[in-house]
PDB file of C-alpha atoms in Angstrom:
ATOM      1  CA  MET A 252     123.281  89.251 -18.788  1.00 95.00           C
ATOM      2  CA  ILE A 253     122.224  92.067 -16.006  1.00 98.00           C
ATOM      3  CA  GLY A 254     118.250  93.485 -16.727  1.00 97.00           C
ATOM      4  CA  ILE A 255     118.634  96.782 -14.780  1.00 97.00           C
ATOM      5  CA  ILE A 256     114.754  97.420 -13.918  1.00 95.00           C
ATOM      6  CA  ASN A 257     113.686 100.917 -15.248  1.00 92.00           C
ATOM      7  CA  TYR A 258     111.192 102.537 -13.241  1.00 90.00           C
ATOM      8  CA  GLY A 259     112.220 106.434 -12.975  1.00 84.00           C
ATOM      9  CA  ALA A 260     114.282 106.813  -9.474  1.00 74.00           C
ATOM     10  CA  GLY A 261     117.302 105.250 -10.475  1.00 69.00           C
ATOM     11  CA  ASN A 262     120.865 106.994 -10.303  1.00 70.00           C
ATOM     12  CA  ILE A 263     121.236 104.659 -13.809  1.00 88.00           C
ATOM     13  CA  PHE A 264     124.663 106.506 -15.397  1.00 91.00           C
ATOM     14  CA  SER A 265     127.135 105.369 -12.745  1.00 92.00           C
ATOM     15  CA  LEU A 266     125.846 102.476 -12.251  1.00 95.00           C
ATOM     16  CA  THR A 267     125.802 101.130 -16.201  1.00 96.00           C
ATOM     17  CA  ALA A 268     129.699 103.288 -15.666  1.00 95.00           C
ATOM     18  CA  ALA A 269     130.573 100.579 -13.463  1.00 95.00           C
ATOM     19  CA  LEU A 270     129.129  97.599 -15.665  1.00 97.00           C
ATOM     20  CA  ASP A 271     131.559  98.908 -18.471  1.00 97.00           C
ATOM     21  CA  ARG A 272     134.643  99.027 -16.307  1.00 95.00           C
ATOM     22  CA  GLN A 273     133.844  94.848 -15.541  1.00 94.00           C
ATOM     23  CA  CYS A 274     133.102  94.854 -18.303  1.00 96.00           C
ATOM     24  CA  ILE A 275     129.548  92.784 -17.425  1.00 97.00           C
ATOM     25  CA  SER A 276     127.258  93.308 -20.399  1.00 97.00           C
ATOM     26  CA  TYR A 277     123.441  94.472 -19.075  1.00 97.00           C
ATOM     27  CA  GLU A 278     119.959  96.236 -20.863  1.00 96.00           C
ATOM     28  CA  MET A 279     117.244  98.140 -19.380  1.00 95.00           C
ATOM     29  CA  VAL A 280     114.806  96.656 -18.019  1.00 95.00           C
ATOM     30  CA  ALA A 281     110.934  98.529 -18.714  1.00 91.00           C
ATOM     31  CA  SER A 282     108.425  95.721 -18.498  1.00 92.00           C
ATOM     32  CA  ALA A 283     107.734  92.560 -17.123  1.00 91.00           C
ATOM     33  CA  VAL A 284     107.572  90.481 -20.530  1.00 92.00           C
ATOM     34  CA  ASP A 285     110.916  91.265 -20.832  1.00 90.00           C
ATOM     35  CA  PHE A 286     112.197  89.158 -17.685  1.00 95.00           C
ATOM     36  CA  ASP A 287     112.946  85.817 -19.172  1.00 94.00           C
ATOM     37  CA  LYS A 288     115.705  87.912 -21.485  1.00 95.00           C
ATOM     38  CA  TYR A 289     117.525  88.238 -17.840  1.00 97.00           C
ATOM     39  CA  ASP A 290     119.710  86.278 -15.488  1.00 97.00           C
ATOM     40  CA  HIS A 291     120.577  88.299 -13.176  1.00 98.00           C
ATOM     41  CA  PHE A 292     118.215  91.815 -11.817  1.00 98.00           C
ATOM     42  CA  ILE A 293     119.344  94.860 -10.486  1.00 97.00           C
ATOM     43  CA  ILE A 294     116.752  97.139  -8.885  1.00 96.00           C
ATOM     44  CA  PRO A 295     118.721 101.131  -8.624  1.00 94.00           C
ATOM     45  CA  GLY A 296     117.069 103.892  -6.994  1.00 85.00           C
ATOM     46  CA  VAL A 297     118.367 107.269  -5.013  1.00 86.00           C
ATOM     47  CA  GLY A 298     115.489 109.602  -3.596  1.00 84.00           C
ATOM     48  CA  HIS A 299     112.459 108.141  -1.427  1.00 90.00           C
ATOM     49  CA  ALA A 300     110.991 105.429  -0.917  1.00 92.00           C
ATOM     50  CA  GLY A 301     107.509 106.394  -1.527  1.00 92.00           C
ATOM     51  CA  ALA A 302     108.033 108.099  -4.493  1.00 91.00           C
ATOM     52  CA  ALA A 303     110.185 105.049  -6.142  1.00 92.00           C
ATOM     53  CA  MET A 304     107.444 102.404  -4.826  1.00 94.00           C
ATOM     54  CA  ARG A 305     105.072 103.974  -6.451  1.00 94.00           C
ATOM     55  CA  LYS A 306     106.815 104.312 -10.132  1.00 92.00           C
ATOM     56  CA  LEU A 307     107.102 101.470  -9.846  1.00 93.00           C
ATOM     57  CA  GLU A 308     103.949  99.962  -9.350  1.00 94.00           C
ATOM     58  CA  GLU A 309     103.149 102.324 -12.050  1.00 93.00           C
ATOM     59  CA  SER A 310     105.613 100.222 -13.685  1.00 92.00           C
ATOM     60  CA  GLY A 311     103.788  97.035 -13.519  1.00 94.00           C
ATOM     61  CA  MET A 312     106.698  95.208 -12.458  1.00 95.00           C
ATOM     62  CA  VAL A 313     105.660  94.710  -8.931  1.00 97.00           C
ATOM     63  CA  ASP A 314     104.874  91.427  -8.983  1.00 96.00           C
ATOM     64  CA  ALA A 315     106.620  89.666 -11.533  1.00 96.00           C
ATOM     65  CA  ILE A 316     109.747  91.551  -9.592  1.00 97.00           C
ATOM     66  CA  LYS A 317     108.757  89.104  -6.565  1.00 97.00           C
ATOM     67  CA  ALA A 318     108.238  85.907  -8.802  1.00 97.00           C
ATOM     68  CA  ILE A 319     112.333  86.341  -9.633  1.00 97.00           C
ATOM     69  CA  ASP A 320     113.641  83.097  -9.016  1.00 97.00           C
ATOM     70  CA  LYS A 321     116.838  84.088 -10.350  1.00 98.00           C
ATOM     71  CA  PRO A 322     119.459  86.869  -8.586  1.00 98.00           C
ATOM     72  CA  VAL A 323     118.286  90.245  -7.624  1.00 98.00           C
ATOM     73  CA  LEU A 324     120.532  93.213  -5.933  1.00 98.00           C
ATOM     74  CA  GLY A 325     119.005  96.021  -4.781  1.00 97.00           C
ATOM     75  CA  ILE A 326     120.870  98.972  -4.658  1.00 97.00           C
ATOM     76  CA  CYS A 327     120.470 102.172  -1.890  1.00 96.00           C
ATOM     77  CA  VAL A 328     116.280 102.873  -2.095  1.00 95.00           C
ATOM     78  CA  GLY A 329     116.807 100.190  -4.531  1.00 96.00           C
ATOM     79  CA  MET A 330     117.444  97.935  -1.347  1.00 97.00           C
ATOM     80  CA  GLN A 331     115.106  99.979   0.718  1.00 97.00           C
ATOM     81  CA  LEU A 332     112.317  98.773  -1.214  1.00 97.00           C
ATOM     82  CA  MET A 333     112.782  95.428  -0.909  1.00 98.00           C
ATOM     83  CA  THR A 334     111.534  95.785   2.629  1.00 98.00           C
ATOM     84  CA  GLU A 335     108.080  95.423   4.227  1.00 98.00           C
ATOM     85  CA  PHE A 336     107.710  98.942   5.050  1.00 97.00           C
ATOM     86  CA  SER A 337     109.482 102.648   5.149  1.00 97.00           C
ATOM     87  CA  GLU A 338     109.111 105.621   7.260  1.00 96.00           C
ATOM     88  CA  GLU A 339     109.577 107.857   4.466  1.00 94.00           C
ATOM     89  CA  GLY A 340     106.456 108.687   3.713  1.00 90.00           C
ATOM     90  CA  ASN A 341     105.264 105.719   5.627  1.00 95.00           C
ATOM     91  CA  SER A 342     105.286 103.250   2.507  1.00 95.00           C
ATOM     92  CA  THR A 343     104.256  99.938   2.399  1.00 97.00           C
ATOM     93  CA  LEU A 344     107.116  98.361  -0.196  1.00 97.00           C
ATOM     94  CA  LEU A 345     107.786  95.559  -2.115  1.00 98.00           C
ATOM     95  CA  GLY A 346     107.764  93.109   1.429  1.00 98.00           C
ATOM     96  CA  ILE A 347     110.355  90.073   0.029  1.00 98.00           C
ATOM     97  CA  ILE A 348     112.467  90.924   3.452  1.00 98.00           C
ATOM     98  CA  PRO A 349     110.570  91.207   6.506  1.00 97.00           C
ATOM     99  CA  VAL A 350     112.607  94.220   7.953  1.00 98.00           C
ATOM    100  CA  LYS A 351     111.249  97.404   8.037  1.00 98.00           C
ATOM    101  CA  THR A 352     113.297 101.227   7.111  1.00 97.00           C
ATOM    102  CA  LEU A 353     113.717 103.330   9.700  1.00 97.00           C
ATOM    103  CA  LEU A 354     114.168 107.424   9.980  1.00 97.00           C
ATOM    104  CA  PHE A 355     118.207 107.912  11.508  1.00 96.00           C
ATOM    105  CA  THR A 356     116.835 110.053  14.753  1.00 93.00           C
ATOM    106  CA  ASN A 357     118.290 113.260  16.363  1.00 90.00           C
ATOM    107  CA  ASP A 358     118.982 111.129  19.180  1.00 92.00           C
ATOM    108  CA  LEU A 359     121.285 109.465  17.517  1.00 94.00           C
ATOM    109  CA  LYS A 360     123.162 112.521  17.150  1.00 93.00           C
ATOM    110  CA  VAL A 361     124.814 112.039  13.810  1.00 95.00           C
ATOM    111  CA  LYS A 362     124.227 114.274  10.957  1.00 95.00           C
ATOM    112  CA  VAL A 363     121.469 114.087   8.487  1.00 95.00           C
ATOM    113  CA  PRO A 364     122.110 112.168   5.665  1.00 96.00           C
ATOM    114  CA  HIS A 365     124.404 109.076   6.006  1.00 97.00           C
ATOM    115  CA  MET A 366     127.362 110.238   3.185  1.00 97.00           C
ATOM    116  CA  GLY A 367     129.955 109.984   2.284  1.00 97.00           C
ATOM    117  CA  TRP A 368     132.451 106.492   3.282  1.00 98.00           C
ATOM    118  CA  ASN A 369     131.911 104.192   6.177  1.00 98.00           C
ATOM    119  CA  ARG A 370     133.614 100.515   7.149  1.00 98.00           C
ATOM    120  CA  VAL A 371     131.736  97.618   6.376  1.00 98.00           C
ATOM    121  CA  TYR A 372     131.920  95.124   8.365  1.00 98.00           C
ATOM    122  CA  THR A 373     130.573  91.093   6.969  1.00 97.00           C
ATOM    123  CA  GLN A 374     128.196  89.231   9.199  1.00 88.00           C
ATOM    124  CA  SER A 375     127.893  86.130   7.224  1.00 82.00           C
ATOM    125  CA  ASP A 376     130.152  83.828   4.581  1.00 88.00           C
ATOM    126  CA  ASN A 377     128.140  85.962   1.620  1.00 93.00           C
ATOM    127  CA  ARG A 378     129.141  85.540  -2.403  1.00 95.00           C
ATOM    128  CA  LEU A 379     128.721  88.896  -2.716  1.00 97.00           C
ATOM    129  CA  PHE A 380     131.426  90.253  -0.606  1.00 98.00           C
ATOM    130  CA  LYS A 381     134.190  87.308  -2.346  1.00 97.00           C
ATOM    131  CA  GLY A 382     137.754  88.746  -2.220  1.00 97.00           C
ATOM    132  CA  ILE A 383     136.419  92.110  -0.579  1.00 98.00           C
ATOM    133  CA  GLN A 384     138.038  92.332   2.781  1.00 97.00           C
ATOM    134  CA  ASP A 385     136.156  92.890   5.679  1.00 97.00           C
ATOM    135  CA  GLY A 386     136.261  96.558   7.032  1.00 98.00           C
ATOM    136  CA  SER A 387     136.530  97.464   3.715  1.00 98.00           C
ATOM    137  CA  TYR A 388     135.194 101.104   3.159  1.00 98.00           C
ATOM    138  CA  PHE A 389     131.611 101.981   1.156  1.00 98.00           C
ATOM    139  CA  TYR A 390     129.954 105.207   0.131  1.00 98.00           C
ATOM    140  CA  PHE A 391     126.787 105.936   1.536  1.00 97.00           C
ATOM    141  CA  VAL A 392     123.936 108.795   0.088  1.00 96.00           C
ATOM    142  CA  HIS A 393     120.815 107.958   3.213  1.00 96.00           C
ATOM    143  CA  SER A 394     118.719 109.531   5.716  1.00 96.00           C
ATOM    144  CA  TYR A 395     117.036 106.243   6.371  1.00 97.00           C
ATOM    145  CA  PHE A 396     118.566 102.817   7.165  1.00 98.00           C
ATOM    146  CA  ILE A 397     117.601  99.101   7.326  1.00 98.00           C
ATOM    147  CA  GLU A 398     117.292  97.712  10.638  1.00 97.00           C
ATOM    148  CA  PHE A 399     119.857  95.552  11.631  1.00 97.00           C
ATOM    149  CA  ASN A 400     118.132  91.791  11.892  1.00 96.00           C
ATOM    150  CA  SER A 401     120.784  88.925  12.363  1.00 94.00           C
ATOM    151  CA  THR A 402     118.385  86.077  10.244  1.00 96.00           C
ATOM    152  CA  PHE A 403     119.288  88.495   6.997  1.00 97.00           C
ATOM    153  CA  THR A 404     122.141  90.673   7.655  1.00 97.00           C
ATOM    154  CA  VAL A 405     125.545  89.609   5.748  1.00 97.00           C
ATOM    155  CA  ALA A 406     127.018  93.000   6.652  1.00 98.00           C
ATOM    156  CA  PHE A 407     126.702  95.700   8.415  1.00 98.00           C
ATOM    157  CA  ALA A 408     127.743  99.470   8.862  1.00 98.00           C
ATOM    158  CA  ASP A 409     127.820 101.750  12.791  1.00 98.00           C
ATOM    159  CA  TYR A 410     126.501 105.740  12.198  1.00 98.00           C
ATOM    160  CA  GLY A 411     125.135 105.913  15.533  1.00 96.00           C
ATOM    161  CA  LEU A 412     123.783 102.923  15.668  1.00 97.00           C
ATOM    162  CA  LYS A 413     124.993  98.926  13.208  1.00 98.00           C
ATOM    163  CA  PHE A 414     122.317  99.196  10.892  1.00 98.00           C
ATOM    164  CA  SER A 415     122.312  96.506   7.686  1.00 98.00           C
ATOM    165  CA  ALA A 416     124.627  97.275   4.825  1.00 98.00           C
ATOM    166  CA  ALA A 417     123.669  94.306   3.101  1.00 98.00           C
ATOM    167  CA  PHE A 418     121.360  92.000   3.226  1.00 98.00           C
ATOM    168  CA  SER A 419     120.140  88.494   1.620  1.00 97.00           C
ATOM    169  CA  LYS A 420     116.812  85.604   1.657  1.00 97.00           C
ATOM    170  CA  ASN A 421     117.124  83.484  -1.415  1.00 97.00           C
ATOM    171  CA  ASN A 422     118.444  84.990  -4.189  1.00 98.00           C
ATOM    172  CA  PHE A 423     117.219  88.641  -3.158  1.00 98.00           C
ATOM    173  CA  TYR A 424     120.187  90.984  -2.381  1.00 98.00           C
ATOM    174  CA  GLY A 425     120.341  94.520  -1.539  1.00 98.00           C
ATOM    175  CA  VAL A 426     122.930  97.152  -0.439  1.00 98.00           C
ATOM    176  CA  GLN A 427     122.524 100.540   0.876  1.00 98.00           C
ATOM    177  CA  PHE A 428     125.832 101.770  -0.157  1.00 98.00           C
ATOM    178  CA  HIS A 429     126.719 102.385  -3.645  1.00 97.00           C
ATOM    179  CA  PRO A 430     128.935 100.258  -5.272  1.00 97.00           C
ATOM    180  CA  GLU A 431     128.740 101.891  -8.740  1.00 96.00           C
ATOM    181  CA  LYS A 432     130.684 105.073  -6.668  1.00 96.00           C
ATOM    182  CA  SER A 433     131.953 102.803  -3.946  1.00 97.00           C
ATOM    183  CA  GLY A 434     135.641 102.136  -6.162  1.00 96.00           C
ATOM    184  CA  GLU A 435     137.254  99.079  -6.330  1.00 97.00           C
ATOM    185  CA  ALA A 436     135.441  97.099  -3.336  1.00 98.00           C
ATOM    186  CA  GLY A 437     132.056  97.975  -5.142  1.00 98.00           C
ATOM    187  CA  GLU A 438     132.840  97.279  -8.822  1.00 96.00           C
ATOM    188  CA  GLN A 439     134.090  93.623  -7.132  1.00 97.00           C
ATOM    189  CA  LEU A 440     131.062  93.294  -5.666  1.00 98.00           C
ATOM    190  CA  LEU A 441     128.739  93.938  -9.073  1.00 98.00           C
ATOM    191  CA  LYS A 442     131.508  91.136 -10.645  1.00 97.00           C
ATOM    192  CA  ASN A 443     130.460  89.119  -7.671  1.00 98.00           C
ATOM    193  CA  PHE A 444     126.451  89.831  -8.476  1.00 98.00           C
ATOM    194  CA  SER A 445     127.088  89.448 -11.969  1.00 98.00           C
ATOM    195  CA  GLU A 446     129.114  85.669 -11.210  1.00 97.00           C
ATOM    196  CA  LEU A 447     126.241  84.435  -8.680  1.00 97.00           C
TER     197      LEU A 447
END
C-alpha cells in the first residue's frame, strides 16, 4: 500500500488516476501517526517549493518523512523538497539529498517554464527505470531545476544545461517530471516504484 503524503500542495487527481490504471493501491496520509500503515510513500507537489515546504511544516510530518526507511518517491516539487535549498523563495528544504534547486536563468536562452516532453537519459542502472528505454520522453512543467550531481543523479535531461531528472539516495527517490502524465513510460516507472 502506498501512502500519498497529502499536505495540500499536490496535484493528487492525475496521480491517483495513474495508480488506479496500474491497479496500485494507495491511501492519503495527512498525519505522521499513520505512517506505519504503509510500505511505500509518494510526496507529490506542484507550484512553489517554499510555499510547499511551509505547508509540509504546518502538517507536522517533516521529522517523520526524514525518518522513513521505506521507499519514498518525490514528484516534481516533491522531489525539490528533498533538496537542501531552493532559489524559489530562498527556501531551506528537507535536506535529504545534498543538492540545490536552481532557477533556469535568461542566459540559458530557453523558454521558462520548461514545459512539455523531453528525453530522459539514465545515468546509472536504477530499478526505478527498469524496462524503460533510455532516452524515453517524459512530461515536464517546471521553472526551477535540480543541479546535476553524479553521486545522486540517476537520470538527466537537457534544457539549456544538463540537470537532474531523477535522483536517489538510499530509500529516497525523486523525479522532476510527472510520471502520471508521461504515458506508458511514466506508468512503468510508478509500477517499478511500487515494486521496490
